[in-house]
mmCIF file of C-alpha atoms (C1' of nucleotides) in Angstrom:
data_model
loop_
_atom_site.group_PDB
_atom_site.id
_atom_site.type_symbol
_atom_site.label_atom_id
_atom_site.label_comp_id
_atom_site.label_asym_id
_atom_site.label_seq_id
_atom_site.Cartn_x
_atom_site.Cartn_y
_atom_site.Cartn_z
ATOM 1 C CA MET K 1 0.023 -0.037 -0.013
ATOM 2 C CA LYS K 2 1.548 3.218 -1.146
ATOM 3 C CA GLN K 3 0.854 5.777 1.574
ATOM 4 C CA GLU K 4 1.416 9.088 0.026
ATOM 5 C CA HIS K 5 -1.101 11.544 -1.457
ATOM 6 C CA SER K 6 -2.240 15.095 -1.256
ATOM 7 C CA GLY K 7 1.159 16.305 0.041
ATOM 8 C CA LYS K 8 1.014 14.210 3.199
ATOM 9 C CA ASN K 9 3.262 11.288 3.802
ATOM 10 C CA TYR K 10 1.727 8.675 6.130
ATOM 11 C CA ARG K 11 3.842 6.307 8.155
ATOM 12 C CA TYR K 12 3.119 2.547 7.943
ATOM 13 C CA SER K 13 0.754 1.157 10.535
ATOM 14 C CA ARG K 14 -0.329 -2.484 10.833
ATOM 15 C CA GLN K 15 -3.792 -1.453 11.979
ATOM 16 C CA ARG K 16 -4.345 0.698 8.876
ATOM 17 C CA GLU K 17 -3.096 -2.106 6.611
ATOM 18 C CA ARG K 18 -5.514 -4.557 8.043
ATOM 19 C CA ILE K 19 -8.492 -2.122 8.158
ATOM 20 C CA LEU K 20 -8.079 -1.759 4.310
ATOM 21 C CA GLU K 21 -7.589 -5.511 3.857
ATOM 22 C CA VAL K 22 -10.806 -6.285 5.785
ATOM 23 C CA LEU K 23 -12.656 -3.473 3.966
ATOM 24 C CA ARG K 24 -11.516 -4.926 0.635
ATOM 25 C CA SER K 25 -12.628 -8.456 1.617
ATOM 26 C CA THR K 26 -16.208 -7.681 2.163
ATOM 27 C CA GLU K 27 -19.052 -6.473 -0.110
ATOM 28 C CA SER K 28 -21.192 -5.378 2.812
ATOM 29 C CA HIS K 29 -20.299 -1.709 2.831
ATOM 30 C CA PRO K 30 -19.625 -1.802 6.603
ATOM 31 C CA THR K 31 -19.679 0.649 9.340
ATOM 32 C CA ALA K 32 -16.720 1.685 11.336
ATOM 33 C CA SER K 33 -17.828 -0.310 14.350
ATOM 34 C CA TRP K 34 -18.278 -3.428 12.077
ATOM 35 C CA LEU K 35 -14.600 -3.183 11.074
ATOM 36 C CA TYR K 36 -13.733 -2.562 14.817
ATOM 37 C CA ASP K 37 -15.508 -5.847 15.808
ATOM 38 C CA LYS K 38 -13.832 -7.707 13.056
ATOM 39 C CA LEU K 39 -10.330 -6.565 13.995
ATOM 40 C CA LYS K 40 -10.741 -6.499 17.817
ATOM 41 C CA PRO K 41 -9.720 -10.179 18.171
ATOM 42 C CA GLU K 42 -6.540 -9.461 16.245
ATOM 43 C CA PHE K 43 -5.736 -6.182 17.988
ATOM 44 C CA PRO K 44 -7.215 -6.760 21.507
ATOM 45 C CA ARG K 45 -6.319 -3.032 22.370
ATOM 46 C CA LEU K 46 -7.828 -1.568 19.164
ATOM 47 C CA SER K 47 -9.624 1.667 19.624
ATOM 48 C CA LEU K 48 -12.641 2.816 17.670
ATOM 49 C CA GLY K 49 -10.906 6.076 17.179
ATOM 50 C CA THR K 50 -8.150 4.374 15.328
ATOM 51 C CA VAL K 51 -10.622 2.915 12.919
ATOM 52 C CA TYR K 52 -12.225 6.251 12.185
ATOM 53 C CA ARG K 53 -8.893 8.001 11.874
ATOM 54 C CA ASN K 54 -7.516 5.369 9.470
ATOM 55 C CA LEU K 55 -10.694 5.382 7.371
ATOM 56 C CA ALA K 56 -10.247 9.134 6.979
ATOM 57 C CA ILE K 57 -6.636 8.555 5.957
ATOM 58 C CA LEU K 58 -7.541 5.770 3.549
ATOM 59 C CA ILE K 59 -10.206 8.122 1.920
ATOM 60 C CA ASP K 60 -7.515 10.807 1.630
ATOM 61 C CA LEU K 61 -5.259 8.269 -0.058
ATOM 62 C CA GLY K 62 -8.052 7.363 -2.438
ATOM 63 C CA PHE K 63 -8.316 3.843 -1.235
ATOM 64 C CA ALA K 64 -11.766 4.012 0.276
ATOM 65 C CA ARG K 65 -14.974 6.001 0.070
ATOM 66 C CA LYS K 66 -17.756 6.934 2.472
ATOM 67 C CA ILE K 67 -21.264 6.225 1.399
ATOM 68 C CA ASP K 68 -24.295 8.405 2.457
ATOM 69 C CA ALA K 69 -27.221 6.007 2.440
ATOM 70 C CA GLY K 70 -29.564 7.906 4.681
ATOM 71 C CA SER K 71 -28.664 6.059 7.809
ATOM 72 C CA THR K 72 -27.623 7.793 11.047
ATOM 73 C CA PHE K 73 -24.165 6.057 10.735
ATOM 74 C CA ASP K 74 -21.512 6.161 8.023
ATOM 75 C CA ARG K 75 -20.719 3.257 5.765
ATOM 76 C CA PHE K 76 -17.558 2.566 3.858
ATOM 77 C CA GLU K 77 -16.288 0.694 0.827
ATOM 78 C CA ALA K 78 -12.901 0.074 -0.735
ATOM 79 C CA LYS K 79 -14.019 -0.265 -4.330
ATOM 80 C CA THR K 80 -12.624 2.558 -6.341
ATOM 81 C CA GLU K 81 -13.854 1.726 -9.855
ATOM 82 C CA PRO K 82 -16.856 3.783 -10.857
ATOM 83 C CA HIS K 83 -20.150 2.144 -9.879
ATOM 84 C CA TYR K 84 -23.530 2.882 -8.476
ATOM 85 C CA HIS K 85 -25.493 1.640 -5.504
ATOM 86 C CA LEU K 86 -28.734 -0.178 -5.123
ATOM 87 C CA ILE K 87 -30.169 0.608 -1.661
ATOM 88 C CA CYS K 88 -32.905 -1.532 -0.160
ATOM 89 C CA ARG K 89 -35.549 0.631 1.569
ATOM 90 C CA LYS K 90 -36.617 -2.278 3.755
ATOM 91 C CA CYS K 91 -33.379 -3.780 5.153
ATOM 92 C CA GLY K 92 -30.896 -1.065 4.265
ATOM 93 C CA LYS K 93 -28.696 -3.422 2.355
ATOM 94 C CA ILE K 94 -26.358 -1.810 -0.290
ATOM 95 C CA GLU K 95 -25.390 -3.629 -3.444
ATOM 96 C CA ASP K 96 -22.892 -2.551 -5.979
ATOM 97 C CA PHE K 97 -23.933 -2.096 -9.556
ATOM 98 C CA GLU K 98 -21.281 -1.728 -12.191
ATOM 99 C CA LYS K 99 -22.876 -3.090 -15.390
ATOM 100 C CA HIS K 100 -23.703 0.344 -16.670
ATOM 101 C CA PHE K 101 -21.992 3.656 -16.085
ATOM 102 C CA PHE K 102 -23.334 6.868 -17.591
ATOM 103 C CA PRO K 103 -20.485 9.227 -18.112
ATOM 104 C CA GLU K 104 -22.499 11.253 -20.693
ATOM 105 C CA ILE K 105 -24.762 12.624 -18.131
ATOM 106 C CA ASP K 106 -21.999 14.761 -16.682
ATOM 107 C CA GLU K 107 -21.626 16.390 -20.132
ATOM 108 C CA GLU K 108 -25.408 16.977 -20.274
ATOM 109 C CA ILE K 109 -25.314 18.810 -16.979
ATOM 110 C CA ARG K 110 -22.125 20.781 -17.721
ATOM 111 C CA ARG K 111 -23.877 22.281 -20.748
ATOM 112 C CA SER K 112 -26.645 23.939 -18.703
ATOM 113 C CA THR K 113 -25.047 25.038 -15.539
ATOM 114 C CA ASP K 114 -21.999 27.074 -14.395
ATOM 115 C CA PHE K 115 -21.060 24.514 -11.795
ATOM 116 C CA ASP K 116 -17.665 22.949 -12.489
ATOM 117 C CA ILE K 117 -18.844 19.234 -12.514
ATOM 118 C CA GLU K 118 -16.291 16.718 -11.442
ATOM 119 C CA GLY K 119 -18.526 13.659 -11.276
ATOM 120 C CA HIS K 120 -21.761 12.267 -10.065
ATOM 121 C CA ARG K 121 -23.194 9.557 -7.835
ATOM 122 C CA ILE K 122 -26.290 7.608 -8.451
ATOM 123 C CA ASP K 123 -28.273 5.626 -5.890
ATOM 124 C CA PHE K 124 -31.165 3.427 -6.880
ATOM 125 C CA PHE K 125 -33.830 2.846 -4.283
ATOM 126 C CA GLY K 126 -36.051 -0.148 -4.098
ATOM 127 C CA THR K 127 -36.508 -3.473 -2.500
ATOM 128 C CA CYS K 128 -33.919 -6.236 -2.669
ATOM 129 C CA SER K 129 -34.785 -9.756 -3.698
ATOM 130 C CA ASP K 130 -34.521 -11.114 -0.205
ATOM 131 C CA CYS K 131 -37.008 -8.678 1.084
ATOM 132 C CA ASN K 132 -39.291 -9.132 -1.905
ATOM 133 C CA ARG K 133 -39.362 -12.970 -1.269
ATOM 134 C CA LYS K 134 -40.371 -12.404 2.337
ATOM 135 C CA SER K 135 -43.404 -10.260 1.599
ATOM 136 C CA MET X 1 -52.317 21.630 3.888
ATOM 137 C CA LYS X 2 -53.895 18.226 3.778
ATOM 138 C CA GLN X 3 -52.663 16.222 6.808
ATOM 139 C CA GLU X 4 -53.558 12.660 6.092
ATOM 140 C CA HIS X 5 -51.430 9.904 4.750
ATOM 141 C CA SER X 6 -50.043 6.469 5.402
ATOM 142 C CA GLY X 7 -52.981 5.641 7.710
ATOM 143 C CA LYS X 8 -52.211 8.339 10.244
ATOM 144 C CA ASN X 9 -54.301 11.408 10.621
ATOM 145 C CA TYR X 10 -52.466 14.400 11.879
ATOM 146 C CA ARG X 11 -54.009 17.346 13.729
ATOM 147 C CA TYR X 12 -53.367 20.858 12.468
ATOM 148 C CA SER X 13 -50.581 22.679 14.265
ATOM 149 C CA ARG X 14 -49.493 26.254 13.548
ATOM 150 C CA GLN X 15 -45.835 25.390 14.109
ATOM 151 C CA ARG X 16 -45.945 22.653 11.432
ATOM 152 C CA GLU X 17 -47.717 24.947 8.965
ATOM 153 C CA ARG X 18 -45.090 27.605 9.303
ATOM 154 C CA ILE X 19 -42.240 25.122 9.155
ATOM 155 C CA LEU X 20 -43.485 24.012 5.824
ATOM 156 C CA GLU X 21 -44.023 27.571 4.585
ATOM 157 C CA VAL X 22 -40.536 28.570 5.578
ATOM 158 C CA LEU X 23 -39.062 25.451 4.056
ATOM 159 C CA ARG X 24 -40.935 26.214 0.796
ATOM 160 C CA SER X 25 -39.787 29.848 0.815
ATOM 161 C CA THR X 26 -36.078 28.976 0.569
ATOM 162 C CA GLU X 27 -33.832 27.383 -1.957
ATOM 163 C CA SER X 28 -31.046 26.823 0.576
ATOM 164 C CA HIS X 29 -31.855 23.230 1.647
ATOM 165 C CA PRO X 30 -31.652 24.205 5.268
ATOM 166 C CA THR X 31 -30.865 22.283 8.443
ATOM 167 C CA ALA X 32 -33.335 21.748 11.296
ATOM 168 C CA SER X 33 -31.654 24.389 13.333
ATOM 169 C CA TRP X 34 -31.777 26.923 10.528
ATOM 170 C CA LEU X 35 -35.531 26.587 10.433
ATOM 171 C CA TYR X 36 -35.545 26.759 14.274
ATOM 172 C CA ASP X 37 -33.639 30.097 14.137
ATOM 173 C CA LYS X 38 -35.964 31.470 11.514
ATOM 174 C CA LEU X 39 -39.123 30.610 13.482
ATOM 175 C CA LYS X 40 -37.855 31.356 16.932
ATOM 176 C CA PRO X 41 -38.794 35.055 16.821
ATOM 177 C CA GLU X 42 -42.378 34.069 15.782
ATOM 178 C CA PHE X 43 -42.585 31.263 18.349
ATOM 179 C CA PRO X 44 -40.546 32.401 21.294
ATOM 180 C CA ARG X 45 -41.055 29.065 23.030
ATOM 181 C CA LEU X 46 -40.340 26.915 19.947
ATOM 182 C CA SER X 47 -38.362 23.792 20.731
ATOM 183 C CA LEU X 48 -35.860 22.151 18.365
ATOM 184 C CA GLY X 49 -37.508 18.788 19.048
ATOM 185 C CA THR X 50 -40.724 20.247 17.579
ATOM 186 C CA VAL X 51 -38.888 21.146 14.336
ATOM 187 C CA TYR X 52 -37.446 17.640 14.024
ATOM 188 C CA ARG X 53 -40.712 15.951 14.732
ATOM 189 C CA ASN X 54 -42.632 18.063 12.301
ATOM 190 C CA LEU X 55 -40.092 17.599 9.542
ATOM 191 C CA ALA X 56 -40.520 13.854 10.083
ATOM 192 C CA ILE X 57 -44.308 14.226 9.743
ATOM 193 C CA LEU X 58 -43.992 16.376 6.674
ATOM 194 C CA ILE X 59 -41.726 13.792 5.035
ATOM 195 C CA ASP X 60 -44.306 11.137 5.911
ATOM 196 C CA LEU X 61 -46.984 13.360 4.338
ATOM 197 C CA GLY X 62 -44.799 13.642 1.241
ATOM 198 C CA PHE X 63 -44.367 17.361 1.525
ATOM 199 C CA ALA X 64 -40.613 17.344 2.379
ATOM 200 C CA ARG X 65 -37.526 15.333 1.747
ATOM 201 C CA LYS X 66 -34.329 14.733 3.592
ATOM 202 C CA ILE X 67 -31.057 15.216 1.689
ATOM 203 C CA ASP X 68 -27.864 13.181 2.471
ATOM 204 C CA ALA X 69 -25.077 15.460 1.247
ATOM 205 C CA GLY X 70 -22.242 13.971 3.194
ATOM 206 C CA SER X 71 -22.394 16.434 6.070
ATOM 207 C CA THR X 72 -22.755 15.432 9.695
ATOM 208 C CA PHE X 73 -26.175 17.129 9.852
ATOM 209 C CA ASP X 74 -29.315 16.546 7.847
ATOM 210 C CA ARG X 75 -30.660 19.004 5.287
ATOM 211 C CA PHE X 76 -34.249 19.330 4.040
ATOM 212 C CA GLU X 77 -36.146 20.574 1.088
ATOM 213 C CA ALA X 78 -39.859 20.985 0.233
ATOM 214 C CA LYS X 79 -39.592 20.529 -3.600
ATOM 215 C CA THR X 80 -41.416 17.440 -4.539
ATOM 216 C CA GLU X 81 -40.959 17.420 -8.253
ATOM 217 C CA PRO X 82 -38.211 15.132 -9.518
ATOM 218 C CA HIS X 83 -34.836 16.889 -9.660
ATOM 219 C CA TYR X 84 -31.225 16.391 -8.937
ATOM 220 C CA HIS X 85 -28.649 18.146 -6.914
ATOM 221 C CA LEU X 86 -25.431 19.983 -7.610
ATOM 222 C CA ILE X 87 -23.264 19.865 -4.458
ATOM 223 C CA CYS X 88 -20.280 22.207 -4.119
ATOM 224 C CA ARG X 89 -17.331 20.372 -2.685
ATOM 225 C CA LYS X 90 -15.760 23.591 -1.352
ATOM 226 C CA CYS X 91 -18.585 25.436 0.437
ATOM 227 C CA GLY X 92 -21.167 22.683 0.737
ATOM 228 C CA LYS X 93 -23.890 24.652 -1.171
ATOM 229 C CA ILE X 94 -26.662 22.617 -2.712
ATOM 230 C CA GLU X 95 -28.395 23.751 -5.868
ATOM 231 C CA ASP X 96 -31.416 22.161 -7.565
ATOM 232 C CA PHE X 97 -31.131 21.023 -11.076
ATOM 233 C CA GLU X 98 -34.404 20.280 -12.864
ATOM 234 C CA LYS X 99 -33.615 20.891 -16.561
ATOM 235 C CA HIS X 100 -33.055 17.277 -17.277
ATOM 236 C CA PHE X 101 -34.383 14.168 -15.670
ATOM 237 C CA PHE X 102 -33.387 10.653 -16.842
ATOM 238 C CA PRO X 103 -36.263 8.299 -16.249
ATOM 239 C CA GLU X 104 -34.771 5.819 -18.678
ATOM 240 C CA ILE X 105 -31.915 4.859 -16.475
ATOM 241 C CA ASP X 106 -34.245 3.193 -14.107
ATOM 242 C CA GLU X 107 -35.400 0.905 -16.937
ATOM 243 C CA GLU X 108 -31.758 0.240 -17.810
ATOM 244 C CA ILE X 109 -31.009 -0.927 -14.284
ATOM 245 C CA ARG X 110 -34.222 -2.894 -13.920
ATOM 246 C CA ARG X 111 -33.209 -5.036 -16.893
ATOM 247 C CA SER X 112 -30.006 -6.300 -15.194
ATOM 248 C CA THR X 113 -30.845 -6.730 -11.516
ATOM 249 C CA ASP X 114 -33.427 -8.378 -9.406
ATOM 250 C CA PHE X 115 -33.846 -5.329 -7.221
ATOM 251 C CA ASP X 116 -37.325 -3.903 -7.410
ATOM 252 C CA ILE X 117 -36.275 -0.368 -8.417
ATOM 253 C CA GLU X 118 -38.620 2.401 -7.377
ATOM 254 C CA GLY X 119 -36.429 5.303 -8.450
ATOM 255 C CA HIS X 120 -33.109 6.997 -8.196
ATOM 256 C CA ARG X 121 -31.237 9.956 -6.950
ATOM 257 C CA ILE X 122 -28.326 11.684 -8.693
ATOM 258 C CA ASP X 123 -25.948 14.122 -7.036
ATOM 259 C CA PHE X 124 -23.371 16.005 -9.116
ATOM 260 C CA PHE X 125 -20.219 17.029 -7.267
ATOM 261 C CA GLY X 126 -18.037 19.943 -8.257
ATOM 262 C CA THR X 127 -17.393 23.543 -7.552
ATOM 263 C CA CYS X 128 -19.904 26.329 -7.696
ATOM 264 C CA SER X 129 -19.552 29.456 -9.578
ATOM 265 C CA ASP X 130 -18.904 31.537 -6.420
ATOM 266 C CA CYS X 131 -16.151 29.287 -5.294
ATOM 267 C CA ASN X 132 -14.603 29.233 -8.763
ATOM 268 C CA ARG X 133 -14.412 32.929 -8.920
ATOM 269 C CA LYS X 134 -12.724 33.159 -5.563
ATOM 270 C CA SER X 135 -9.778 30.814 -6.572
ATOM 271 C "C1'" DT C 1 -70.489 26.569 24.166
ATOM 272 C "C1'" DT C 2 -68.658 23.212 27.316
ATOM 273 C "C1'" DT C 3 -66.620 18.963 27.922
ATOM 274 C "C1'" DC C 4 -63.644 15.165 26.930
ATOM 275 C "C1'" DT C 5 -60.076 12.734 24.479
ATOM 276 C "C1'" DT C 6 -55.749 12.757 22.829
ATOM 277 C "C1'" DA C 7 -52.200 14.829 19.501
ATOM 278 C "C1'" DT C 8 -48.852 18.316 19.960
ATOM 279 C "C1'" DT C 9 -45.697 21.217 22.302
ATOM 280 C "C1'" DA C 10 -41.778 22.925 25.487
ATOM 281 C "C1'" DG C 11 -38.154 21.855 28.012
ATOM 282 C "C1'" DT C 12 -34.890 18.854 29.229
ATOM 283 C "C1'" DA C 13 -32.340 14.645 29.567
ATOM 284 C "C1'" DA C 14 -30.552 10.830 27.089
ATOM 285 C "C1'" DT C 15 -28.531 8.639 23.017
ATOM 286 C "C1'" DC C 16 -25.370 7.558 19.760
ATOM 287 C "C1'" DG C 17 -22.052 8.110 16.097
ATOM 288 C "C1'" DT C 18 -17.928 10.574 15.678
ATOM 289 C "C1'" DT C 19 -14.058 13.550 16.933
ATOM 290 C "C1'" DC C 20 -10.693 15.214 20.059
ATOM 291 C "C1'" DC C 21 -7.031 15.017 23.758
ATOM 292 C "C1'" DG C 22 -2.981 13.549 26.659
ATOM 293 C "C1'" DA C 23 0.143 9.989 27.530
ATOM 294 C "C1'" DT C 24 2.355 6.073 25.531
ATOM 295 C "C1'" DT C 25 4.208 3.389 21.777
ATOM 296 C "C1'" DA C 26 6.005 2.617 17.119
ATOM 297 C "C1'" DT C 27 8.005 3.912 12.738
ATOM 298 C "C1'" DC C 28 11.773 5.339 10.183
ATOM 299 C "C1'" DG C 29 15.465 8.579 8.733
ATOM 300 C "C1'" DG C 30 20.037 9.675 10.080
ATOM 301 C "C1'" DC E 1 20.932 2.743 18.029
ATOM 302 C "C1'" DC E 2 18.969 7.581 18.636
ATOM 303 C "C1'" DG E 3 15.870 11.116 18.049
ATOM 304 C "C1'" DA E 4 11.981 13.204 15.991
ATOM 305 C "C1'" DT E 5 7.300 12.778 15.513
ATOM 306 C "C1'" DA E 6 3.347 10.016 13.566
ATOM 307 C "C1'" DA E 7 0.115 6.638 15.318
ATOM 308 C "C1'" DT E 8 -2.065 4.372 18.952
ATOM 309 C "C1'" DC E 9 -5.093 3.692 23.083
ATOM 310 C "C1'" DG E 10 -8.415 5.018 26.276
ATOM 311 C "C1'" DG E 11 -11.616 7.941 27.565
ATOM 312 C "C1'" DA E 12 -13.707 12.331 27.653
ATOM 313 C "C1'" DA E 13 -16.076 15.686 24.796
ATOM 314 C "C1'" DC E 14 -18.993 16.995 21.205
ATOM 315 C "C1'" DG E 15 -22.958 17.645 18.154
ATOM 316 C "C1'" DA E 16 -27.016 16.231 15.883
ATOM 317 C "C1'" DT E 17 -30.972 13.796 16.848
ATOM 318 C "C1'" DT E 18 -34.446 11.313 19.670
ATOM 319 C "C1'" DA E 19 -36.963 10.215 23.816
ATOM 320 C "C1'" DC E 20 -39.560 11.468 27.902
ATOM 321 C "C1'" DT E 21 -42.899 13.978 30.803
ATOM 322 C "C1'" DA E 22 -46.078 17.479 32.152
ATOM 323 C "C1'" DA E 23 -48.638 21.151 30.179
ATOM 324 C "C1'" DT E 24 -51.315 22.845 26.241
ATOM 325 C "C1'" DA E 25 -54.391 22.899 22.412
ATOM 326 C "C1'" DA E 26 -57.022 20.716 18.439
ATOM 327 C "C1'" DG E 27 -61.250 19.010 17.301
ATOM 328 C "C1'" DA E 28 -65.154 15.778 17.933
ATOM 329 C "C1'" DA E 29 -69.249 15.083 20.498
ATOM 330 C "C1'" DA E 30 -72.720 16.504 23.654
#
DNA sequence: TTTCTTATTAGTAATCGTTCCGATTATCGG
DNA sequence: CCGATAATCGGAACGATTACTAATAAGAAA
């Protein structure tokens, strides 16, 4: 893991490395405390503050992203390729969707606003197949 | 203001009526405490909890929406027609964008997932003209 | 209008996710 | 190995939101 970006140069830390590995190993778009629980057995003295601080650093390094899914808590992901999210209104599950990406809509918007558009995010809302099956 | 929806029947309240009016009168996508400050002179005994509770009711009634813009606090709007948001990465300002809407992308997604898609939200990120001018 | 029921409010305390702080530990260049 | 300082731990602090209780007010019925 290269740890330099945006002027800053971060020292290596075993906790940070593992936080990124665990984040990369899941598709569940976890919370900070989920990561904390996962890593607590490995680092018995791990602190939640360490998880938060390192997630912020990983975001700064471009290795992770924060997701706003309407919950009261933040969720994170390590996927950096462009993709969208399917958010289940019933259970809150977030799934990645990468089959289509629409770069042309940025152009469309650029033409009719003076905002300097860098990119966009799309979230699709609905009900996941698990929840559909149950009702 | 019709106050019935989702089974519940709400009583009239002057505070709720004014909260909606003020929310409709601004394009600033305000926070709960901004609304509180605006209405405090009019209702000297207004409580912040009242603002939050009524915003939740207004959302339930379909008169308002909550916006997740990556901040630590919630922002609200009373515009109910479909539209997107332009979010300034520098100053946090949110502007509405209604010139284009892309209903066809829901169809596109429906075809390749088993999620039951109800709709989508798009947020465009960039720099607003005010911030561009300053730098 | 008066009464009665109950939704709504004000005021405050509690909650909960996140950030901050001081002391200790670890990284890493010299 | 030493020294400088970044990162950690543990816990306190913070800030937005929610929950609780007694008082108030909407609105239906008499």
